[in-house]
């Protein structure tokens, strides 16, 4: 039977967006739209059987076990006093710099975001702690909220991060160690650039500088206090890159390490808190697993009908120049990121776009960084913008006021995106250096 991919794509798209319009959870919208589309292509009984089978096989992955472990580790970090220790260290280090509290927010988000792997957790922890202090010191609340929002997604790039694990799964087994290494330099460039913009604005607006003299002893003390937390990044990434353990084993080690740190060393989590965190991690993991399974059904529909090939032909029909193709894909991903969370976007669009970029010689690891970077920008752009709305909630500032302050930061981040896109060495140098490619 000849199947017109355009007709199938229209059916799938209409059902999917209709369900989203009625506020259906995205995982259910993906599963229902895909299963209904299957019944258009096949018999009802066979369609239901295929749908159930793809959901089951979609989550049958050892690598995917890393996700619930990293979720639990991140939740324990968020309530285990780690955020405050990172803030203390950043503030001691940057106290004499103009806009020191804004820079502390940027540094804290980069450090805590990389530890927790969650931009939302970073925005909530750092913004909730620093917003009242910044207001008291005379910072414009809109500016503080904007800095918090635009710097929180950095943790999606700096490992360990679940985003690259999901991409590896969707890409058919791209090296997780290479992806983790590839995210370091782009993530650091994002954080440093946002910090420079915040510094320039702070100096222009004459935000106050700390009256206390620079105290190396205080810096050393706060660094030692935060060192057990910071060590987690090097343990996890070093272990994976060194071949000591897999990403899944690393995630389990992160849970054990964070548990010991929070319960026995910092003593900030008791049995009652732990039970609540375990329940929250179970719910969040179930949501992601169902989303992965549902995306497996959609992936089958797309491949069965030839939609990826049709889209590939359409894009390659415009140009076969890698520069043009990457520009088009960046535009597509930036648009996708405005209305879709990172995990479903990676699961849906990686199988569609990866064959296109590899056909023109783009390395899959480099493309993984480009995709995660684009979708990280989407977490701070309406209408979805989960990190943006969290920053708005913890600061009490309306989104529209925050967006005005974010304009110079957006310009800077888009320039970085172009740099990351067209200078592959920024992503591939570290993986090549450690022999991970």
GROMACS .gro file of C-alpha atoms in nm:
model
  437
    1UNK     CA    1   0.000   0.000   0.000
    2UNK     CA    2   0.138   0.343  -0.097
    3UNK     CA    3   0.110   0.594   0.186
    4UNK     CA    4   0.125   0.965   0.125
    5UNK     CA    5   0.341   1.102   0.410
    6UNK     CA    6   0.182   1.446   0.375
    7UNK     CA    7  -0.165   1.310   0.454
    8UNK     CA    8  -0.035   1.106   0.746
    9UNK     CA    9   0.164   1.403   0.874
   10UNK     CA   10  -0.144   1.626   0.859
   11UNK     CA   11  -0.354   1.371   1.051
   12UNK     CA   12  -0.083   1.328   1.314
   13UNK     CA   13  -0.026   1.703   1.351
   14UNK     CA   14  -0.395   1.796   1.376
   15UNK     CA   15  -0.467   1.536   1.645
   16UNK     CA   16  -0.150   1.621   1.839
   17UNK     CA   17  -0.206   1.996   1.850
   18UNK     CA   18  -0.579   1.959   1.913
   19UNK     CA   19  -0.499   1.756   2.224
   20UNK     CA   20  -0.239   2.011   2.336
   21UNK     CA   21  -0.496   2.288   2.286
   22UNK     CA   22  -0.721   2.113   2.536
   23UNK     CA   23  -0.431   2.095   2.783
   24UNK     CA   24  -0.373   1.723   2.745
   25UNK     CA   25  -0.038   1.615   2.897
   26UNK     CA   26   0.216   1.600   2.617
   27UNK     CA   27   0.299   1.230   2.667
   28UNK     CA   28  -0.067   1.136   2.634
   29UNK     CA   29  -0.107   1.367   2.334
   30UNK     CA   30   0.188   1.196   2.161
   31UNK     CA   31   0.059   0.846   2.240
   32UNK     CA   32  -0.303   0.913   2.137
   33UNK     CA   33  -0.211   1.099   1.818
   34UNK     CA   34   0.032   0.823   1.718
   35UNK     CA   35  -0.208   0.536   1.796
   36UNK     CA   36  -0.496   0.702   1.611
   37UNK     CA   37  -0.268   0.760   1.312
   38UNK     CA   38  -0.162   0.394   1.319
   39UNK     CA   39  -0.527   0.287   1.295
   40UNK     CA   40  -0.554   0.501   0.981
   41UNK     CA   41  -0.265   0.309   0.830
   42UNK     CA   42  -0.340  -0.039   0.966
   43UNK     CA   43  -0.632  -0.229   1.116
   44UNK     CA   44  -0.749  -0.121   1.462
   45UNK     CA   45  -0.640  -0.442   1.637
   46UNK     CA   46  -0.299  -0.444   1.471
   47UNK     CA   47  -0.256  -0.072   1.541
   48UNK     CA   48  -0.325  -0.115   1.913
   49UNK     CA   49  -0.089  -0.413   1.928
   50UNK     CA   50   0.192  -0.219   1.756
   51UNK     CA   51   0.133   0.083   1.981
   52UNK     CA   52   0.157  -0.125   2.299
   53UNK     CA   53   0.463  -0.305   2.170
   54UNK     CA   54   0.648   0.018   2.082
   55UNK     CA   55   0.569   0.172   2.422
   56UNK     CA   56   0.716  -0.134   2.596
   57UNK     CA   57   1.026  -0.158   2.378
   58UNK     CA   58   1.079   0.220   2.396
   59UNK     CA   59   1.152   0.207   2.769
   60UNK     CA   60   1.340  -0.125   2.757
   61UNK     CA   61   1.682   0.037   2.774
   62UNK     CA   62   1.961  -0.004   3.028
   63UNK     CA   63   2.092   0.344   2.946
   64UNK     CA   64   1.752   0.494   3.025
   65UNK     CA   65   1.786   0.373   3.386
   66UNK     CA   66   2.023   0.666   3.437
   67UNK     CA   67   1.735   0.914   3.412
   68UNK     CA   68   1.546   0.822   3.735
   69UNK     CA   69   1.874   0.804   3.925
   70UNK     CA   70   1.979   1.151   3.808
   71UNK     CA   71   1.630   1.282   3.893
   72UNK     CA   72   1.655   1.150   4.250
   73UNK     CA   73   2.008   1.285   4.286
   74UNK     CA   74   1.894   1.628   4.163
   75UNK     CA   75   1.600   1.636   4.404
   76UNK     CA   76   1.826   1.554   4.699
   77UNK     CA   77   2.066   1.829   4.592
   78UNK     CA   78   1.781   2.079   4.569
   79UNK     CA   79   1.681   2.023   4.932
   80UNK     CA   80   2.013   1.914   5.075
   81UNK     CA   81   2.176   2.252   5.138
   82UNK     CA   82   2.405   2.225   4.837
   83UNK     CA   83   2.265   2.534   4.666
   84UNK     CA   84   2.340   2.761   4.964
   85UNK     CA   85   2.700   2.641   4.983
   86UNK     CA   86   2.753   2.713   4.614
   87UNK     CA   87   2.602   3.061   4.661
   88UNK     CA   88   2.833   3.130   4.956
   89UNK     CA   89   3.138   3.030   4.751
   90UNK     CA   90   3.034   3.234   4.447
   91UNK     CA   91   2.956   3.540   4.658
   92UNK     CA   92   3.289   3.523   4.841
   93UNK     CA   93   3.474   3.494   4.510
   94UNK     CA   94   3.286   3.769   4.323
   95UNK     CA   95   3.193   4.010   4.603
   96UNK     CA   96   3.411   4.303   4.487
   97UNK     CA   97   3.303   4.286   4.121
   98UNK     CA   98   3.030   4.527   3.997
   99UNK     CA   99   2.700   4.343   3.992
  100UNK     CA  100   2.848   4.079   4.218
  101UNK     CA  101   2.511   3.937   4.323
  102UNK     CA  102   2.402   3.898   3.960
  103UNK     CA  103   2.732   3.727   3.881
  104UNK     CA  104   2.684   3.508   4.188
  105UNK     CA  105   2.347   3.408   4.042
  106UNK     CA  106   2.510   3.316   3.709
  107UNK     CA  107   2.793   3.119   3.873
  108UNK     CA  108   2.552   2.950   4.113
  109UNK     CA  109   2.319   2.846   3.831
  110UNK     CA  110   2.608   2.706   3.630
  111UNK     CA  111   2.742   2.508   3.926
  112UNK     CA  112   2.412   2.390   4.071
  113UNK     CA  113   2.255   2.334   3.729
  114UNK     CA  114   2.541   2.106   3.631
  115UNK     CA  115   2.510   1.913   3.957
  116UNK     CA  116   2.132   1.873   3.947
  117UNK     CA  117   2.100   1.854   3.567
  118UNK     CA  118   1.788   2.070   3.589
  119UNK     CA  119   1.744   2.430   3.481
  120UNK     CA  120   1.415   2.444   3.673
  121UNK     CA  121   1.581   2.331   3.997
  122UNK     CA  122   1.863   2.583   3.949
  123UNK     CA  123   1.623   2.871   3.878
  124UNK     CA  124   1.412   2.786   4.183
  125UNK     CA  125   1.703   2.731   4.423
  126UNK     CA  126   1.921   3.025   4.316
  127UNK     CA  127   1.643   3.269   4.234
  128UNK     CA  128   1.454   3.195   4.553
  129UNK     CA  129   1.763   3.255   4.763
  130UNK     CA  130   1.918   3.554   4.585
  131UNK     CA  131   1.613   3.755   4.473
  132UNK     CA  132   1.535   3.900   4.820
  133UNK     CA  133   1.903   3.981   4.881
  134UNK     CA  134   1.938   4.155   4.544
  135UNK     CA  135   1.620   4.359   4.605
  136UNK     CA  136   1.754   4.466   4.944
  137UNK     CA  137   2.083   4.579   4.786
  138UNK     CA  138   1.908   4.793   4.525
  139UNK     CA  139   1.907   4.569   4.217
  140UNK     CA  140   1.608   4.606   3.986
  141UNK     CA  141   1.392   4.296   4.050
  142UNK     CA  142   1.320   4.257   3.677
  143UNK     CA  143   1.693   4.249   3.601
  144UNK     CA  144   1.761   3.996   3.877
  145UNK     CA  145   1.485   3.767   3.752
  146UNK     CA  146   1.613   3.796   3.393
  147UNK     CA  147   1.969   3.702   3.494
  148UNK     CA  148   1.838   3.407   3.693
  149UNK     CA  149   1.624   3.282   3.403
  150UNK     CA  150   1.881   3.317   3.124
  151UNK     CA  151   2.163   3.151   3.321
  152UNK     CA  152   1.964   2.858   3.467
  153UNK     CA  153   1.960   2.646   3.145
  154UNK     CA  154   2.341   2.628   3.142
  155UNK     CA  155   2.313   2.313   3.353
  156UNK     CA  156   2.151   2.135   3.058
  157UNK     CA  157   2.487   2.155   2.877
  158UNK     CA  158   2.743   2.111   3.154
  159UNK     CA  159   2.749   1.744   3.260
  160UNK     CA  160   2.615   1.537   3.415
  161UNK     CA  161   2.287   1.609   3.239
  162UNK     CA  162   1.995   1.385   3.144
  163UNK     CA  163   1.946   1.580   2.818
  164UNK     CA  164   2.249   1.415   2.655
  165UNK     CA  165   2.140   1.072   2.780
  166UNK     CA  166   1.801   1.119   2.614
  167UNK     CA  167   1.973   1.239   2.295
  168UNK     CA  168   2.202   0.935   2.296
  169UNK     CA  169   1.897   0.712   2.320
  170UNK     CA  170   1.713   0.895   2.042
  171UNK     CA  171   2.024   0.903   1.821
  172UNK     CA  172   2.067   0.528   1.837
  173UNK     CA  173   2.359   0.512   2.077
  174UNK     CA  174   2.574   0.824   2.033
  175UNK     CA  175   2.859   0.815   2.287
  176UNK     CA  176   2.742   0.956   2.620
  177UNK     CA  177   3.098   1.023   2.736
  178UNK     CA  178   3.164   1.221   2.416
  179UNK     CA  179   2.840   1.417   2.460
  180UNK     CA  180   2.922   1.496   2.824
  181UNK     CA  181   3.266   1.626   2.727
  182UNK     CA  182   3.124   1.816   2.429
  183UNK     CA  183   2.886   2.015   2.650
  184UNK     CA  184   3.152   2.165   2.877
  185UNK     CA  185   3.291   2.444   2.659
  186UNK     CA  186   2.954   2.559   2.511
  187UNK     CA  187   2.803   2.562   2.862
  188UNK     CA  188   3.090   2.760   3.008
  189UNK     CA  189   3.081   3.006   2.715
  190UNK     CA  190   2.708   3.059   2.776
  191UNK     CA  191   2.765   3.128   3.147
  192UNK     CA  192   3.065   3.357   3.092
  193UNK     CA  193   2.889   3.557   2.819
  194UNK     CA  194   2.576   3.607   3.031
  195UNK     CA  195   2.803   3.713   3.316
  196UNK     CA  196   2.977   3.970   3.095
  197UNK     CA  197   2.644   4.117   2.983
  198UNK     CA  198   2.525   4.129   3.346
  199UNK     CA  199   2.852   4.296   3.448
  200UNK     CA  200   2.820   4.567   3.180
  201UNK     CA  201   2.458   4.641   3.271
  202UNK     CA  202   2.537   4.641   3.644
  203UNK     CA  203   2.823   4.885   3.597
  204UNK     CA  204   2.609   5.111   3.378
  205UNK     CA  205   2.329   5.116   3.637
  206UNK     CA  206   2.575   5.155   3.925
  207UNK     CA  207   2.454   4.859   4.124
  208UNK     CA  208   2.632   4.846   4.462
  209UNK     CA  209   2.956   4.661   4.523
  210UNK     CA  210   3.022   4.483   4.852
  211UNK     CA  211   3.185   4.706   5.114
  212UNK     CA  212   3.375   4.411   5.259
  213UNK     CA  213   3.736   4.375   5.140
  214UNK     CA  214   3.829   4.069   4.937
  215UNK     CA  215   3.904   3.794   5.186
  216UNK     CA  216   4.101   3.502   5.045
  217UNK     CA  217   4.047   3.313   5.369
  218UNK     CA  218   3.670   3.337   5.327
  219UNK     CA  219   3.698   3.224   4.964
  220UNK     CA  220   3.904   2.925   5.070
  221UNK     CA  221   3.665   2.840   5.356
  222UNK     CA  222   3.354   2.854   5.135
  223UNK     CA  223   3.533   2.660   4.862
  224UNK     CA  224   3.623   2.381   5.105
  225UNK     CA  225   3.264   2.381   5.229
  226UNK     CA  226   3.135   2.348   4.870
  227UNK     CA  227   3.409   2.111   4.753
  228UNK     CA  228   3.226   1.785   4.839
  229UNK     CA  229   2.939   1.901   4.617
  230UNK     CA  230   3.164   2.017   4.334
  231UNK     CA  231   3.355   1.690   4.344
  232UNK     CA  232   3.046   1.506   4.219
  233UNK     CA  233   3.088   1.649   3.867
  234UNK     CA  234   3.447   1.525   3.841
  235UNK     CA  235   3.361   1.185   3.989
  236UNK     CA  236   3.076   1.129   3.744
  237UNK     CA  237   3.233   1.271   3.429
  238UNK     CA  238   3.579   1.138   3.509
  239UNK     CA  239   3.440   0.791   3.578
  240UNK     CA  240   3.244   0.779   3.252
  241UNK     CA  241   3.525   0.920   3.036
  242UNK     CA  242   3.782   0.698   3.206
  243UNK     CA  243   3.574   0.390   3.137
  244UNK     CA  244   3.539   0.311   3.508
  245UNK     CA  245   3.160   0.294   3.490
  246UNK     CA  246   2.873   0.349   3.247
  247UNK     CA  247   2.635   0.646   3.250
  248UNK     CA  248   2.373   0.436   3.430
  249UNK     CA  249   2.620   0.323   3.694
  250UNK     CA  250   2.740   0.684   3.726
  251UNK     CA  251   2.382   0.797   3.794
  252UNK     CA  252   2.347   0.536   4.068
  253UNK     CA  253   2.679   0.650   4.219
  254UNK     CA  254   2.548   1.009   4.210
  255UNK     CA  255   2.247   0.902   4.419
  256UNK     CA  256   2.464   0.725   4.677
  257UNK     CA  257   2.711   1.014   4.692
  258UNK     CA  258   2.438   1.278   4.726
  259UNK     CA  259   2.259   1.068   4.988
  260UNK     CA  260   2.574   1.041   5.201
  261UNK     CA  261   2.646   1.413   5.153
  262UNK     CA  262   2.295   1.533   5.244
  263UNK     CA  263   2.208   1.285   5.519
  264UNK     CA  264   2.537   1.218   5.699
  265UNK     CA  265   2.768   1.512   5.622
  266UNK     CA  266   2.543   1.817   5.576
  267UNK     CA  267   2.259   1.652   5.775
  268UNK     CA  268   1.993   1.847   5.584
  269UNK     CA  269   1.769   1.556   5.481
  270UNK     CA  270   1.597   1.333   5.738
  271UNK     CA  271   1.390   1.017   5.690
  272UNK     CA  272   1.066   1.211   5.638
  273UNK     CA  273   1.219   1.428   5.366
  274UNK     CA  274   1.377   1.126   5.202
  275UNK     CA  275   1.044   0.944   5.169
  276UNK     CA  276   0.890   1.253   5.006
  277UNK     CA  277   1.183   1.284   4.766
  278UNK     CA  278   1.160   0.916   4.670
  279UNK     CA  279   0.790   0.963   4.591
  280UNK     CA  280   0.858   1.276   4.384
  281UNK     CA  281   1.137   1.100   4.194
  282UNK     CA  282   0.911   0.802   4.122
  283UNK     CA  283   0.636   1.026   3.981
  284UNK     CA  284   0.876   1.229   3.767
  285UNK     CA  285   1.050   0.915   3.640
  286UNK     CA  286   0.718   0.753   3.549
  287UNK     CA  287   0.621   1.064   3.352
  288UNK     CA  288   0.948   1.062   3.158
  289UNK     CA  289   0.935   0.686   3.095
  290UNK     CA  290   0.582   0.710   2.959
  291UNK     CA  291   0.694   1.001   2.743
  292UNK     CA  292   0.983   0.793   2.606
  293UNK     CA  293   0.749   0.503   2.532
  294UNK     CA  294   0.494   0.728   2.364
  295UNK     CA  295   0.769   0.885   2.155
  296UNK     CA  296   0.864   0.534   2.042
  297UNK     CA  297   0.514   0.496   1.897
  298UNK     CA  298   0.544   0.828   1.718
  299UNK     CA  299   0.886   0.728   1.588
  300UNK     CA  300   0.736   0.412   1.438
  301UNK     CA  301   0.460   0.611   1.268
  302UNK     CA  302   0.712   0.858   1.125
  303UNK     CA  303   0.948   0.591   0.995
  304UNK     CA  304   0.666   0.368   0.864
  305UNK     CA  305   0.522   0.650   0.655
  306UNK     CA  306   0.853   0.796   0.536
  307UNK     CA  307   0.793   1.140   0.687
  308UNK     CA  308   1.158   1.187   0.796
  309UNK     CA  309   1.277   1.108   0.444
  310UNK     CA  310   1.021   1.348   0.298
  311UNK     CA  311   1.137   1.625   0.534
  312UNK     CA  312   1.498   1.543   0.455
  313UNK     CA  313   1.431   1.570   0.083
  314UNK     CA  314   1.252   1.902   0.139
  315UNK     CA  315   1.539   2.055   0.337
  316UNK     CA  316   1.809   1.917   0.109
  317UNK     CA  317   1.602   2.044  -0.183
  318UNK     CA  318   1.650   2.397  -0.052
  319UNK     CA  319   2.026   2.354  -0.022
  320UNK     CA  320   2.295   2.095   0.034
  321UNK     CA  321   2.525   2.354   0.189
  322UNK     CA  322   2.589   2.258   0.555
  323UNK     CA  323   2.585   2.625   0.656
  324UNK     CA  324   2.234   2.676   0.518
  325UNK     CA  325   2.108   2.343   0.650
  326UNK     CA  326   2.232   2.415   1.002
  327UNK     CA  327   2.073   2.760   0.991
  328UNK     CA  328   1.738   2.608   0.888
  329UNK     CA  329   1.763   2.343   1.161
  330UNK     CA  330   1.847   2.606   1.423
  331UNK     CA  331   1.536   2.800   1.323
  332UNK     CA  332   1.324   2.484   1.341
  333UNK     CA  333   1.458   2.388   1.684
  334UNK     CA  334   1.420   2.738   1.826
  335UNK     CA  335   1.055   2.737   1.717
  336UNK     CA  336   1.002   2.384   1.853
  337UNK     CA  337   1.157   2.488   2.185
  338UNK     CA  338   0.900   2.763   2.234
  339UNK     CA  339   0.612   2.516   2.265
  340UNK     CA  340   0.767   2.182   2.360
  341UNK     CA  341   0.976   2.070   2.657
  342UNK     CA  342   1.327   1.942   2.596
  343UNK     CA  343   1.280   1.565   2.645
  344UNK     CA  344   0.988   1.516   2.402
  345UNK     CA  345   1.148   1.751   2.149
  346UNK     CA  346   1.472   1.550   2.155
  347UNK     CA  347   1.289   1.219   2.127
  348UNK     CA  348   1.069   1.334   1.837
  349UNK     CA  349   1.304   1.546   1.629
  350UNK     CA  350   1.639   1.368   1.667
  351UNK     CA  351   1.538   1.074   1.443
  352UNK     CA  352   1.407   1.324   1.186
  353UNK     CA  353   1.694   1.572   1.179
  354UNK     CA  354   1.998   1.356   1.256
  355UNK     CA  355   2.003   1.178   0.916
  356UNK     CA  356   1.989   1.518   0.745
  357UNK     CA  357   2.292   1.660   0.924
  358UNK     CA  358   2.497   1.342   0.900
  359UNK     CA  359   2.430   1.331   0.525
  360UNK     CA  360   2.619   1.660   0.489
  361UNK     CA  361   2.905   1.559   0.720
  362UNK     CA  362   2.797   1.700   1.056
  363UNK     CA  363   2.921   1.494   1.351
  364UNK     CA  364   2.633   1.349   1.563
  365UNK     CA  365   2.800   1.465   1.886
  366UNK     CA  366   2.826   1.820   1.751
  367UNK     CA  367   2.462   1.805   1.646
  368UNK     CA  368   2.366   1.682   1.993
  369UNK     CA  369   2.519   1.995   2.146
  370UNK     CA  370   2.342   2.215   1.888
  371UNK     CA  371   2.008   2.049   1.962
  372UNK     CA  372   2.037   2.071   2.341
  373UNK     CA  373   2.158   2.433   2.317
  374UNK     CA  374   1.859   2.532   2.102
  375UNK     CA  375   1.608   2.356   2.324
  376UNK     CA  376   1.771   2.502   2.636
  377UNK     CA  377   1.698   2.846   2.490
  378UNK     CA  378   1.339   2.727   2.451
  379UNK     CA  379   1.311   2.680   2.828
  380UNK     CA  380   1.329   3.059   2.870
  381UNK     CA  381   1.101   3.160   2.582
  382UNK     CA  382   0.719   3.173   2.598
  383UNK     CA  383   0.468   3.021   2.568
  384UNK     CA  384   0.611   2.709   2.741
  385UNK     CA  385   0.935   2.850   2.888
  386UNK     CA  386   0.934   2.642   3.206
  387UNK     CA  387   1.252   2.799   3.347
  388UNK     CA  388   1.124   3.148   3.265
  389UNK     CA  389   0.799   3.088   3.451
  390UNK     CA  390   0.978   2.937   3.751
  391UNK     CA  391   1.201   3.243   3.767
  392UNK     CA  392   0.891   3.462   3.745
  393UNK     CA  393   0.723   3.271   4.027
  394UNK     CA  394   1.017   3.278   4.270
  395UNK     CA  395   1.079   3.649   4.206
  396UNK     CA  396   0.715   3.758   4.190
  397UNK     CA  397   0.785   3.955   3.869
  398UNK     CA  398   0.547   3.917   3.570
  399UNK     CA  399   0.692   3.740   3.267
  400UNK     CA  400   0.641   4.037   3.034
  401UNK     CA  401   0.859   4.260   3.255
  402UNK     CA  402   1.131   3.996   3.273
  403UNK     CA  403   1.128   3.956   2.893
  404UNK     CA  404   1.212   4.325   2.843
  405UNK     CA  405   1.523   4.287   3.056
  406UNK     CA  406   1.623   3.967   2.875
  407UNK     CA  407   1.661   4.126   2.530
  408UNK     CA  408   2.039   4.194   2.555
  409UNK     CA  409   2.093   3.849   2.705
  410UNK     CA  410   1.897   3.683   2.422
  411UNK     CA  411   2.110   3.864   2.164
  412UNK     CA  412   2.426   3.738   2.334
  413UNK     CA  413   2.296   3.380   2.361
  414UNK     CA  414   2.191   3.372   1.993
  415UNK     CA  415   2.539   3.490   1.893
  416UNK     CA  416   2.686   3.206   2.103
  417UNK     CA  417   2.449   2.962   1.931
  418UNK     CA  418   2.584   3.067   1.591
  419UNK     CA  419   2.939   3.030   1.722
  420UNK     CA  420   2.871   2.682   1.859
  421UNK     CA  421   2.695   2.585   1.537
  422UNK     CA  422   2.964   2.693   1.294
  423UNK     CA  423   3.277   2.624   1.500
  424UNK     CA  424   3.257   2.247   1.564
  425UNK     CA  425   3.588   2.248   1.753
  426UNK     CA  426   3.417   2.417   2.048
  427UNK     CA  427   3.211   2.101   2.093
  428UNK     CA  428   3.446   1.835   1.959
  429UNK     CA  429   3.786   1.941   2.093
  430UNK     CA  430   3.744   1.793   2.443
  431UNK     CA  431   3.594   1.461   2.326
  432UNK     CA  432   3.879   1.434   2.074
  433UNK     CA  433   4.137   1.520   2.340
  434UNK     CA  434   4.015   1.238   2.566
  435UNK     CA  435   3.969   0.992   2.281
  436UNK     CA  436   3.590   0.975   2.322
  437UNK     CA  437   3.502   1.032   1.954
   0.00000   0.00000   0.00000
